[in-house]
């Protein structure tokens, strides 16, 4: 007997048959309700409803079972979720923590192909969505890295200005207060201040900002700590944005921004090097080159701060992130990153986890994004908007549930005598 909690309007319809195929992957209890293009429905009445509006969604899932197929179907609108996307994904991930779920095996793929044939939807999958990255060339060559960065960061400065805080800080904030009125702009200011203090910046300090983004740290270090900054980015859109802000704030004598690969920076003897959430784009094979560049650009006694995301479950960024957001992205456990930094000759002095801070940061971005949805669509189109909705929701959940982390790693290039120049007492 079918209960009201688990109801199927038409067990022979598309939804009922899809639910019957998918339920064993979730231990027999589907965490969402399913509604298909033929009007059939199946699954719990009180759960978010997944809407399969086109047979193309099933064709994608047969060809690419798992995260990538689901993401392709979602961003094209062939598959949608009614209600709160965050709640729906949270329910799915919650069910995976029970230990009853499993990944699709060969038998499941065969069953899916058979079902697609019986439903008359078997065939070649549609072409990848237009928003999916298409990179060519040798992995992490300078040209391919430029293309990868352009795919994500060159949407337009106006788009990012719509979502980010006025600092244009596209990285985890540091939330130091729960007082009413304290928001993401304050958290980003406090993060920038924290980085500058950890680096020991003072008037006249020379700072190399690797992967300077839209200049939040470069500008803050120059304005509030009197540092002389060289910022490097390989995004033309970002450089144009920073150049304008430098001119507006009269910082031309203290901030130089270059369209330059970090590997091509010729100067040495910097007092400090910062790299805020850029190391994820470097790649595993190039990471020793990256850390060696940081080491070699510092003077003895100079400090480096790398803020970087980590992932323990598997390398890389995941199928969706790597296909739609950050192609060629690489994440690893924080301990492995610490070891790579030390292998370059730097001494790691501090590892500061900010994982919970990223939950609040991404939630703030998501709230702003949803409040400006119509403007987002007008700027970048609905498909890219759906990519970003999935990206922000998925990111918030990944940090919330500990599947991803983010850390500030402070290191120093010791003098030949072994002196670090670090204060004996942390303040």
Short mmCIF file of C-alpha atoms in Angstrom, two decimals:
data_model
loop_
_atom_site.label_atom_id
_atom_site.label_comp_id
_atom_site.label_asym_id
_atom_site.label_seq_id
_atom_site.Cartn_x
_atom_site.Cartn_y
_atom_site.Cartn_z
CA UNK A 1 0.00 0.00 0.00
CA UNK A 2 1.34 3.43 -0.93
CA UNK A 3 1.32 5.93 1.96
CA UNK A 4 0.71 9.65 1.65
CA UNK A 5 4.35 10.21 2.58
CA UNK A 6 5.57 8.14 -0.38
CA UNK A 7 3.03 8.56 -3.16
CA UNK A 8 3.20 7.66 -6.85
CA UNK A 9 0.51 9.13 -9.08
CA UNK A 10 1.31 6.77 -11.94
CA UNK A 11 3.71 3.89 -11.21
CA UNK A 12 4.11 3.18 -14.93
CA UNK A 13 4.78 6.84 -15.78
CA UNK A 14 8.22 8.36 -16.25
CA UNK A 15 8.51 9.69 -12.67
CA UNK A 16 7.55 6.38 -11.09
CA UNK A 17 10.00 4.43 -13.19
CA UNK A 18 12.83 6.93 -12.60
CA UNK A 19 12.13 6.88 -8.87
CA UNK A 20 12.16 3.08 -8.82
CA UNK A 21 15.54 3.13 -10.59
CA UNK A 22 17.07 5.79 -8.34
CA UNK A 23 15.68 4.75 -4.94
CA UNK A 24 18.14 1.86 -4.38
CA UNK A 25 21.01 4.34 -4.68
CA UNK A 26 19.58 6.09 -1.60
CA UNK A 27 18.95 2.98 0.47
CA UNK A 28 15.41 2.67 -0.82
CA UNK A 29 14.27 6.10 0.44
CA UNK A 30 14.34 8.79 -2.24
CA UNK A 31 15.13 12.18 -0.57
CA UNK A 32 13.22 14.19 -3.22
CA UNK A 33 9.95 13.99 -5.09
CA UNK A 34 10.07 13.54 -8.88
CA UNK A 35 7.73 15.04 -11.49
CA UNK A 36 8.26 14.23 -15.17
CA UNK A 37 7.20 15.75 -18.48
CA UNK A 38 4.31 13.29 -18.80
CA UNK A 39 2.71 14.64 -15.60
CA UNK A 40 3.57 11.61 -13.46
CA UNK A 41 4.92 12.08 -9.93
CA UNK A 42 6.62 9.86 -7.36
CA UNK A 43 8.40 10.20 -4.03
CA UNK A 44 7.76 11.82 -0.63
CA UNK A 45 5.03 14.44 -0.56
CA UNK A 46 6.92 16.67 1.87
CA UNK A 47 10.20 16.75 -0.07
CA UNK A 48 11.46 19.27 -2.66
CA UNK A 49 10.31 18.32 -6.15
CA UNK A 50 12.76 17.55 -8.92
CA UNK A 51 11.17 18.39 -12.26
CA UNK A 52 12.35 16.47 -15.33
CA UNK A 53 10.94 18.67 -18.06
CA UNK A 54 12.66 17.09 -21.04
CA UNK A 55 13.79 13.64 -22.17
CA UNK A 56 17.16 15.26 -22.86
CA UNK A 57 17.81 15.24 -19.12
CA UNK A 58 17.65 11.43 -19.10
CA UNK A 59 19.85 11.23 -22.19
CA UNK A 60 22.50 13.29 -20.40
CA UNK A 61 22.28 11.16 -17.26
CA UNK A 62 22.61 7.92 -19.20
CA UNK A 63 25.71 9.26 -20.96
CA UNK A 64 27.22 10.88 -17.85
CA UNK A 65 25.73 9.37 -14.69
CA UNK A 66 26.47 11.39 -11.60
CA UNK A 67 27.37 15.00 -10.89
CA UNK A 68 28.30 16.18 -14.39
CA UNK A 69 25.16 14.83 -16.10
CA UNK A 70 22.94 16.30 -13.37
CA UNK A 71 24.71 19.66 -13.63
CA UNK A 72 24.36 19.79 -17.41
CA UNK A 73 20.66 19.02 -17.19
CA UNK A 74 20.15 21.62 -14.46
CA UNK A 75 21.94 24.54 -16.11
CA UNK A 76 20.06 23.98 -19.38
CA UNK A 77 16.72 23.86 -17.55
CA UNK A 78 15.98 20.28 -18.63
CA UNK A 79 15.96 19.43 -14.93
CA UNK A 80 14.92 21.78 -12.16
CA UNK A 81 14.09 21.79 -8.49
CA UNK A 82 10.99 23.47 -7.13
CA UNK A 83 11.39 25.26 -3.84
CA UNK A 84 14.67 25.96 -2.10
CA UNK A 85 17.63 24.55 -4.05
CA UNK A 86 19.79 24.71 -0.92
CA UNK A 87 17.25 22.64 1.05
CA UNK A 88 16.99 20.09 -1.75
CA UNK A 89 20.73 19.58 -2.04
CA UNK A 90 21.09 19.51 1.74
CA UNK A 91 18.58 16.65 1.90
CA UNK A 92 20.49 14.71 -0.74
CA UNK A 93 23.81 15.17 1.05
CA UNK A 94 22.19 14.35 4.38
CA UNK A 95 21.05 11.03 2.99
CA UNK A 96 24.61 10.24 1.88
CA UNK A 97 25.84 10.61 5.47
CA UNK A 98 23.56 7.81 6.64
CA UNK A 99 25.80 5.31 4.91
CA UNK A 100 22.90 3.79 2.97
CA UNK A 101 23.69 5.51 -0.32
CA UNK A 102 25.98 4.17 -2.99
CA UNK A 103 27.40 5.30 -6.31
CA UNK A 104 25.87 3.98 -9.55
CA UNK A 105 27.50 0.72 -10.58
CA UNK A 106 27.64 -1.03 -13.96
CA UNK A 107 24.32 -2.74 -13.24
CA UNK A 108 22.66 0.60 -12.57
CA UNK A 109 24.00 2.01 -15.84
CA UNK A 110 22.66 -1.00 -17.74
CA UNK A 111 19.28 -0.56 -16.05
CA UNK A 112 19.25 3.14 -16.92
CA UNK A 113 20.01 2.41 -20.57
CA UNK A 114 17.26 -0.21 -20.62
CA UNK A 115 14.77 2.21 -19.06
CA UNK A 116 15.70 4.95 -21.53
CA UNK A 117 15.05 2.52 -24.36
CA UNK A 118 11.67 1.51 -22.94
CA UNK A 119 10.70 5.17 -22.51
CA UNK A 120 11.71 5.94 -26.09
CA UNK A 121 14.36 8.48 -25.09
CA UNK A 122 17.48 6.47 -25.82
CA UNK A 123 19.89 8.28 -28.10
CA UNK A 124 22.94 10.44 -28.25
CA UNK A 125 23.07 13.07 -25.49
CA UNK A 126 22.63 16.72 -26.44
CA UNK A 127 25.76 18.78 -26.96
CA UNK A 128 27.41 20.14 -23.79
CA UNK A 129 25.86 23.41 -22.60
CA UNK A 130 27.32 26.59 -24.06
CA UNK A 131 28.42 27.65 -20.57
CA UNK A 132 30.68 24.61 -20.17
CA UNK A 133 34.40 25.33 -20.51
CA UNK A 134 36.26 24.14 -23.59
CA UNK A 135 39.99 24.45 -23.06
CA UNK A 136 42.77 23.30 -25.34
CA UNK A 137 46.50 22.98 -25.04
CA UNK A 138 48.94 21.56 -22.53
CA UNK A 139 47.64 21.44 -18.97
CA UNK A 140 48.75 24.55 -17.02
CA UNK A 141 50.70 26.04 -19.87
CA UNK A 142 50.56 29.83 -19.61
CA UNK A 143 48.14 30.07 -22.53
CA UNK A 144 45.77 27.45 -21.14
CA UNK A 145 45.92 29.04 -17.67
CA UNK A 146 44.94 32.39 -19.23
CA UNK A 147 41.99 30.73 -20.97
CA UNK A 148 40.91 29.00 -17.75
CA UNK A 149 41.03 32.24 -15.78
CA UNK A 150 39.23 34.14 -18.53
CA UNK A 151 36.41 31.57 -18.55
CA UNK A 152 35.58 32.33 -14.93
CA UNK A 153 36.80 35.83 -14.15
CA UNK A 154 36.14 37.70 -17.38
CA UNK A 155 32.33 37.39 -17.30
CA UNK A 156 32.38 41.14 -16.65
CA UNK A 157 33.40 43.40 -13.81
CA UNK A 158 29.78 44.57 -13.61
CA UNK A 159 28.62 41.01 -12.92
CA UNK A 160 31.03 40.53 -10.03
CA UNK A 161 30.28 44.01 -8.69
CA UNK A 162 26.64 42.96 -8.48
CA UNK A 163 27.46 39.99 -6.20
CA UNK A 164 30.56 40.92 -4.21
CA UNK A 165 31.07 43.53 -1.51
CA UNK A 166 32.50 47.00 -2.32
CA UNK A 167 36.06 45.73 -1.68
CA UNK A 168 35.48 43.28 -4.57
CA UNK A 169 37.02 40.54 -2.44
CA UNK A 170 36.27 37.19 -4.10
CA UNK A 171 37.55 35.00 -1.27
CA UNK A 172 36.58 33.93 2.23
CA UNK A 173 35.88 36.74 4.68
CA UNK A 174 36.77 36.81 8.38
CA UNK A 175 33.60 37.28 10.44
CA UNK A 176 34.61 38.86 13.74
CA UNK A 177 31.18 39.92 14.99
CA UNK A 178 27.58 38.76 15.22
CA UNK A 179 26.29 42.25 15.88
CA UNK A 180 23.35 43.51 13.79
CA UNK A 181 24.56 45.47 10.80
CA UNK A 182 27.86 43.60 10.55
CA UNK A 183 27.95 42.06 7.08
CA UNK A 184 30.14 40.72 4.32
CA UNK A 185 31.81 44.08 3.63
CA UNK A 186 32.94 44.22 7.27
CA UNK A 187 34.08 40.59 7.18
CA UNK A 188 36.15 41.23 4.07
CA UNK A 189 37.71 44.34 5.61
CA UNK A 190 38.62 42.32 8.70
CA UNK A 191 40.11 39.58 6.51
CA UNK A 192 42.25 42.07 4.59
CA UNK A 193 43.39 43.64 7.85
CA UNK A 194 44.23 40.22 9.29
CA UNK A 195 46.33 39.31 6.25
CA UNK A 196 48.27 42.58 6.38
CA UNK A 197 48.97 42.16 10.10
CA UNK A 198 50.08 38.54 9.67
CA UNK A 199 52.47 39.68 6.94
CA UNK A 200 53.87 42.39 9.23
CA UNK A 201 53.25 45.15 6.69
CA UNK A 202 54.28 48.68 7.57
CA UNK A 203 54.89 51.89 5.59
CA UNK A 204 57.34 51.18 2.81
CA UNK A 205 57.00 47.38 2.90
CA UNK A 206 57.25 45.76 -0.55
CA UNK A 207 54.38 43.35 -1.18
CA UNK A 208 53.96 41.00 -4.15
CA UNK A 209 50.27 40.06 -4.49
CA UNK A 210 50.10 36.94 -6.69
CA UNK A 211 46.68 36.52 -8.30
CA UNK A 212 45.52 39.91 -7.05
CA UNK A 213 41.93 39.55 -8.28
CA UNK A 214 40.12 42.88 -8.35
CA UNK A 215 42.75 44.41 -6.10
CA UNK A 216 41.06 44.21 -2.69
CA UNK A 217 44.26 43.29 -0.82
CA UNK A 218 46.64 45.31 -3.00
CA UNK A 219 44.60 48.48 -2.46
CA UNK A 220 44.00 47.84 1.24
CA UNK A 221 47.68 47.18 1.95
CA UNK A 222 48.66 50.41 0.19
CA UNK A 223 45.92 52.57 1.72
CA UNK A 224 45.93 51.33 5.31
CA UNK A 225 49.46 50.00 5.83
CA UNK A 226 51.48 52.19 3.46
CA UNK A 227 52.83 49.21 1.53
CA UNK A 228 54.31 49.44 -1.97
CA UNK A 229 52.51 46.76 -3.95
CA UNK A 230 53.08 44.84 -7.16
CA UNK A 231 49.93 42.92 -8.05
CA UNK A 232 49.84 40.36 -10.86
CA UNK A 233 46.82 38.90 -12.62
CA UNK A 234 46.27 37.18 -15.96
CA UNK A 235 42.73 38.56 -16.28
CA UNK A 236 42.48 41.62 -18.49
CA UNK A 237 39.09 42.49 -16.97
CA UNK A 238 40.56 42.51 -13.46
CA UNK A 239 43.55 44.66 -14.42
CA UNK A 240 41.30 47.25 -16.05
CA UNK A 241 39.16 47.39 -12.91
CA UNK A 242 42.13 47.81 -10.56
CA UNK A 243 43.81 50.42 -12.74
CA UNK A 244 40.68 52.53 -12.51
CA UNK A 245 40.53 52.22 -8.72
CA UNK A 246 44.23 53.02 -8.37
CA UNK A 247 43.70 56.21 -10.38
CA UNK A 248 40.54 57.17 -8.46
CA UNK A 249 42.29 56.77 -5.10
CA UNK A 250 45.55 58.40 -6.09
CA UNK A 251 47.60 55.28 -5.37
CA UNK A 252 49.66 55.25 -8.56
CA UNK A 253 52.88 55.76 -6.60
CA UNK A 254 52.19 52.75 -4.37
CA UNK A 255 50.30 50.16 -6.47
CA UNK A 256 51.45 48.68 -9.76
CA UNK A 257 49.20 46.09 -11.37
CA UNK A 258 50.52 43.91 -14.17
CA UNK A 259 48.91 41.57 -16.65
CA UNK A 260 51.57 38.98 -15.92
CA UNK A 261 51.92 35.31 -15.05
CA UNK A 262 53.34 34.74 -11.58
CA UNK A 263 56.17 32.72 -13.15
CA UNK A 264 57.35 35.80 -15.03
CA UNK A 265 57.79 38.22 -12.11
CA UNK A 266 61.48 39.23 -12.31
CA UNK A 267 61.97 41.15 -9.05
CA UNK A 268 63.20 39.64 -5.80
CA UNK A 269 63.66 40.96 -2.28
CA UNK A 270 59.99 41.50 -1.41
CA UNK A 271 59.19 41.88 2.28
CA UNK A 272 55.98 39.90 1.82
CA UNK A 273 54.15 37.76 -0.72
CA UNK A 274 50.41 37.15 -0.62
CA UNK A 275 48.35 34.74 -2.70
CA UNK A 276 44.67 34.68 -1.79
CA UNK A 277 42.77 31.70 -3.23
CA UNK A 278 44.88 31.59 -6.36
CA UNK A 279 46.88 28.44 -5.57
CA UNK A 280 43.87 26.27 -6.44
CA UNK A 281 44.36 27.26 -10.09
CA UNK A 282 48.05 26.34 -10.23
CA UNK A 283 47.76 22.57 -10.68
CA UNK A 284 49.55 19.75 -8.91
CA UNK A 285 52.52 19.53 -11.26
CA UNK A 286 53.08 23.28 -11.23
CA UNK A 287 52.59 23.73 -7.48
CA UNK A 288 56.29 23.20 -6.63
CA UNK A 289 57.10 25.89 -9.21
CA UNK A 290 54.53 28.20 -7.58
CA UNK A 291 55.89 27.71 -4.06
CA UNK A 292 59.47 28.11 -5.30
CA UNK A 293 58.52 31.41 -6.95
CA UNK A 294 57.10 32.59 -3.61
CA UNK A 295 60.29 31.55 -1.80
CA UNK A 296 62.64 33.12 -4.35
CA UNK A 297 60.79 36.46 -4.51
CA UNK A 298 61.06 36.97 -0.73
CA UNK A 299 64.00 38.50 1.06
CA UNK A 300 65.43 36.48 3.97
CA UNK A 301 63.04 37.06 6.85
CA UNK A 302 60.20 37.90 4.46
CA UNK A 303 56.76 36.42 5.06
CA UNK A 304 54.29 34.71 2.75
CA UNK A 305 50.59 34.16 3.29
CA UNK A 306 48.73 31.65 1.13
CA UNK A 307 44.96 31.48 1.61
CA UNK A 308 43.75 28.35 -0.13
CA UNK A 309 40.83 25.95 -0.28
CA UNK A 310 41.33 22.30 0.57
CA UNK A 311 39.52 19.05 -0.09
CA UNK A 312 40.07 15.70 1.61
CA UNK A 313 37.66 13.44 -0.25
CA UNK A 314 39.22 13.51 -3.71
CA UNK A 315 41.67 15.66 -5.69
CA UNK A 316 40.61 18.40 -8.05
CA UNK A 317 37.54 20.56 -7.77
CA UNK A 318 34.86 18.04 -8.73
CA UNK A 319 33.15 17.42 -12.10
CA UNK A 320 30.79 20.41 -11.96
CA UNK A 321 33.36 22.95 -10.73
CA UNK A 322 35.98 21.82 -13.22
CA UNK A 323 33.54 21.79 -16.15
CA UNK A 324 31.67 25.04 -15.52
CA UNK A 325 33.48 27.24 -13.00
CA UNK A 326 37.20 26.71 -12.58
CA UNK A 327 38.66 24.44 -15.27
CA UNK A 328 41.87 22.62 -14.27
CA UNK A 329 41.28 23.50 -10.61
CA UNK A 330 43.17 21.42 -8.07
CA UNK A 331 42.55 21.03 -4.35
CA UNK A 332 44.18 18.71 -1.85
CA UNK A 333 44.25 18.18 1.93
CA UNK A 334 45.77 21.17 3.71
CA UNK A 335 48.54 19.03 5.15
CA UNK A 336 49.80 18.20 1.67
CA UNK A 337 49.83 21.89 0.76
CA UNK A 338 51.80 22.69 3.92
CA UNK A 339 54.34 20.02 2.96
CA UNK A 340 54.71 21.48 -0.55
CA UNK A 341 55.29 24.96 0.88
CA UNK A 342 57.96 23.62 3.22
CA UNK A 343 59.55 21.62 0.39
CA UNK A 344 60.21 24.97 -1.32
CA UNK A 345 62.36 26.04 1.64
CA UNK A 346 59.78 28.10 3.52
CA UNK A 347 59.03 27.57 7.19
CA UNK A 348 55.32 27.31 7.95
CA UNK A 349 54.51 29.23 11.13
CA UNK A 350 50.75 29.14 11.29
CA UNK A 351 47.74 27.38 9.72
CA UNK A 352 44.44 29.14 10.40
CA UNK A 353 41.23 27.38 9.34
CA UNK A 354 38.41 29.64 8.13
CA UNK A 355 35.97 26.94 6.98
CA UNK A 356 32.95 28.19 8.94
CA UNK A 357 33.69 31.74 7.79
CA UNK A 358 33.27 30.60 4.18
CA UNK A 359 29.77 29.31 4.89
CA UNK A 360 28.73 32.81 5.92
CA UNK A 361 30.63 34.44 3.06
CA UNK A 362 29.07 32.30 0.34
CA UNK A 363 25.62 32.66 1.92
CA UNK A 364 26.00 36.46 1.74
CA UNK A 365 26.98 36.23 -1.94
CA UNK A 366 24.05 33.90 -2.63
CA UNK A 367 21.54 36.21 -0.92
CA UNK A 368 22.78 39.14 -3.02
CA UNK A 369 22.76 37.01 -6.16
CA UNK A 370 19.15 35.91 -5.67
CA UNK A 371 18.02 39.43 -4.79
CA UNK A 372 19.47 40.60 -8.13
CA UNK A 373 18.43 37.59 -10.23
CA UNK A 374 16.76 39.65 -12.97
CA UNK A 375 19.91 41.76 -13.40
CA UNK A 376 22.06 38.62 -13.44
CA UNK A 377 20.01 37.16 -16.28
CA UNK A 378 20.13 40.45 -18.18
CA UNK A 379 23.93 40.51 -17.87
CA UNK A 380 24.97 36.91 -18.50
CA UNK A 381 21.82 35.01 -19.56
CA UNK A 382 19.73 32.45 -17.70
CA UNK A 383 22.02 29.48 -18.36
CA UNK A 384 25.06 31.15 -16.81
CA UNK A 385 22.82 32.40 -14.02
CA UNK A 386 21.78 28.82 -13.28
CA UNK A 387 25.45 27.78 -13.31
CA UNK A 388 26.16 30.36 -10.65
CA UNK A 389 23.11 29.46 -8.58
CA UNK A 390 24.25 25.84 -8.47
CA UNK A 391 27.84 26.93 -7.78
CA UNK A 392 26.96 29.16 -4.82
CA UNK A 393 24.54 26.69 -3.25
CA UNK A 394 26.92 23.78 -3.73
CA UNK A 395 29.82 25.78 -2.32
CA UNK A 396 27.93 26.81 0.79
CA UNK A 397 27.00 23.17 1.47
CA UNK A 398 30.51 21.87 0.82
CA UNK A 399 31.97 24.17 3.47
CA UNK A 400 29.03 23.69 5.84
CA UNK A 401 29.43 19.92 5.79
CA UNK A 402 33.22 19.90 5.89
CA UNK A 403 33.73 18.44 2.42
CA UNK A 404 35.85 21.49 1.64
CA UNK A 405 37.96 23.72 3.83
CA UNK A 406 39.92 26.95 3.50
CA UNK A 407 43.04 27.97 5.41
CA UNK A 408 45.45 30.83 5.78
CA UNK A 409 48.97 29.41 5.76
CA UNK A 410 51.62 31.81 7.05
CA UNK A 411 55.23 31.01 6.18
CA UNK A 412 58.61 32.72 6.36
CA UNK A 413 61.86 32.55 4.41
CA UNK A 414 64.43 32.13 7.16
CA UNK A 415 67.74 33.93 7.08
CA UNK A 416 70.88 31.85 6.48
CA UNK A 417 71.49 31.95 10.24
CA UNK A 418 68.12 30.34 10.83
CA UNK A 419 66.43 33.45 12.17
CA UNK A 420 62.80 33.83 11.13
CA UNK A 421 62.23 37.43 12.14
CA UNK A 422 58.88 36.39 13.61
CA UNK A 423 57.86 37.78 17.02
CA UNK A 424 58.18 35.33 19.90
CA UNK A 425 54.68 36.15 21.13
CA UNK A 426 51.70 36.20 18.80
CA UNK A 427 49.52 39.30 19.01
#
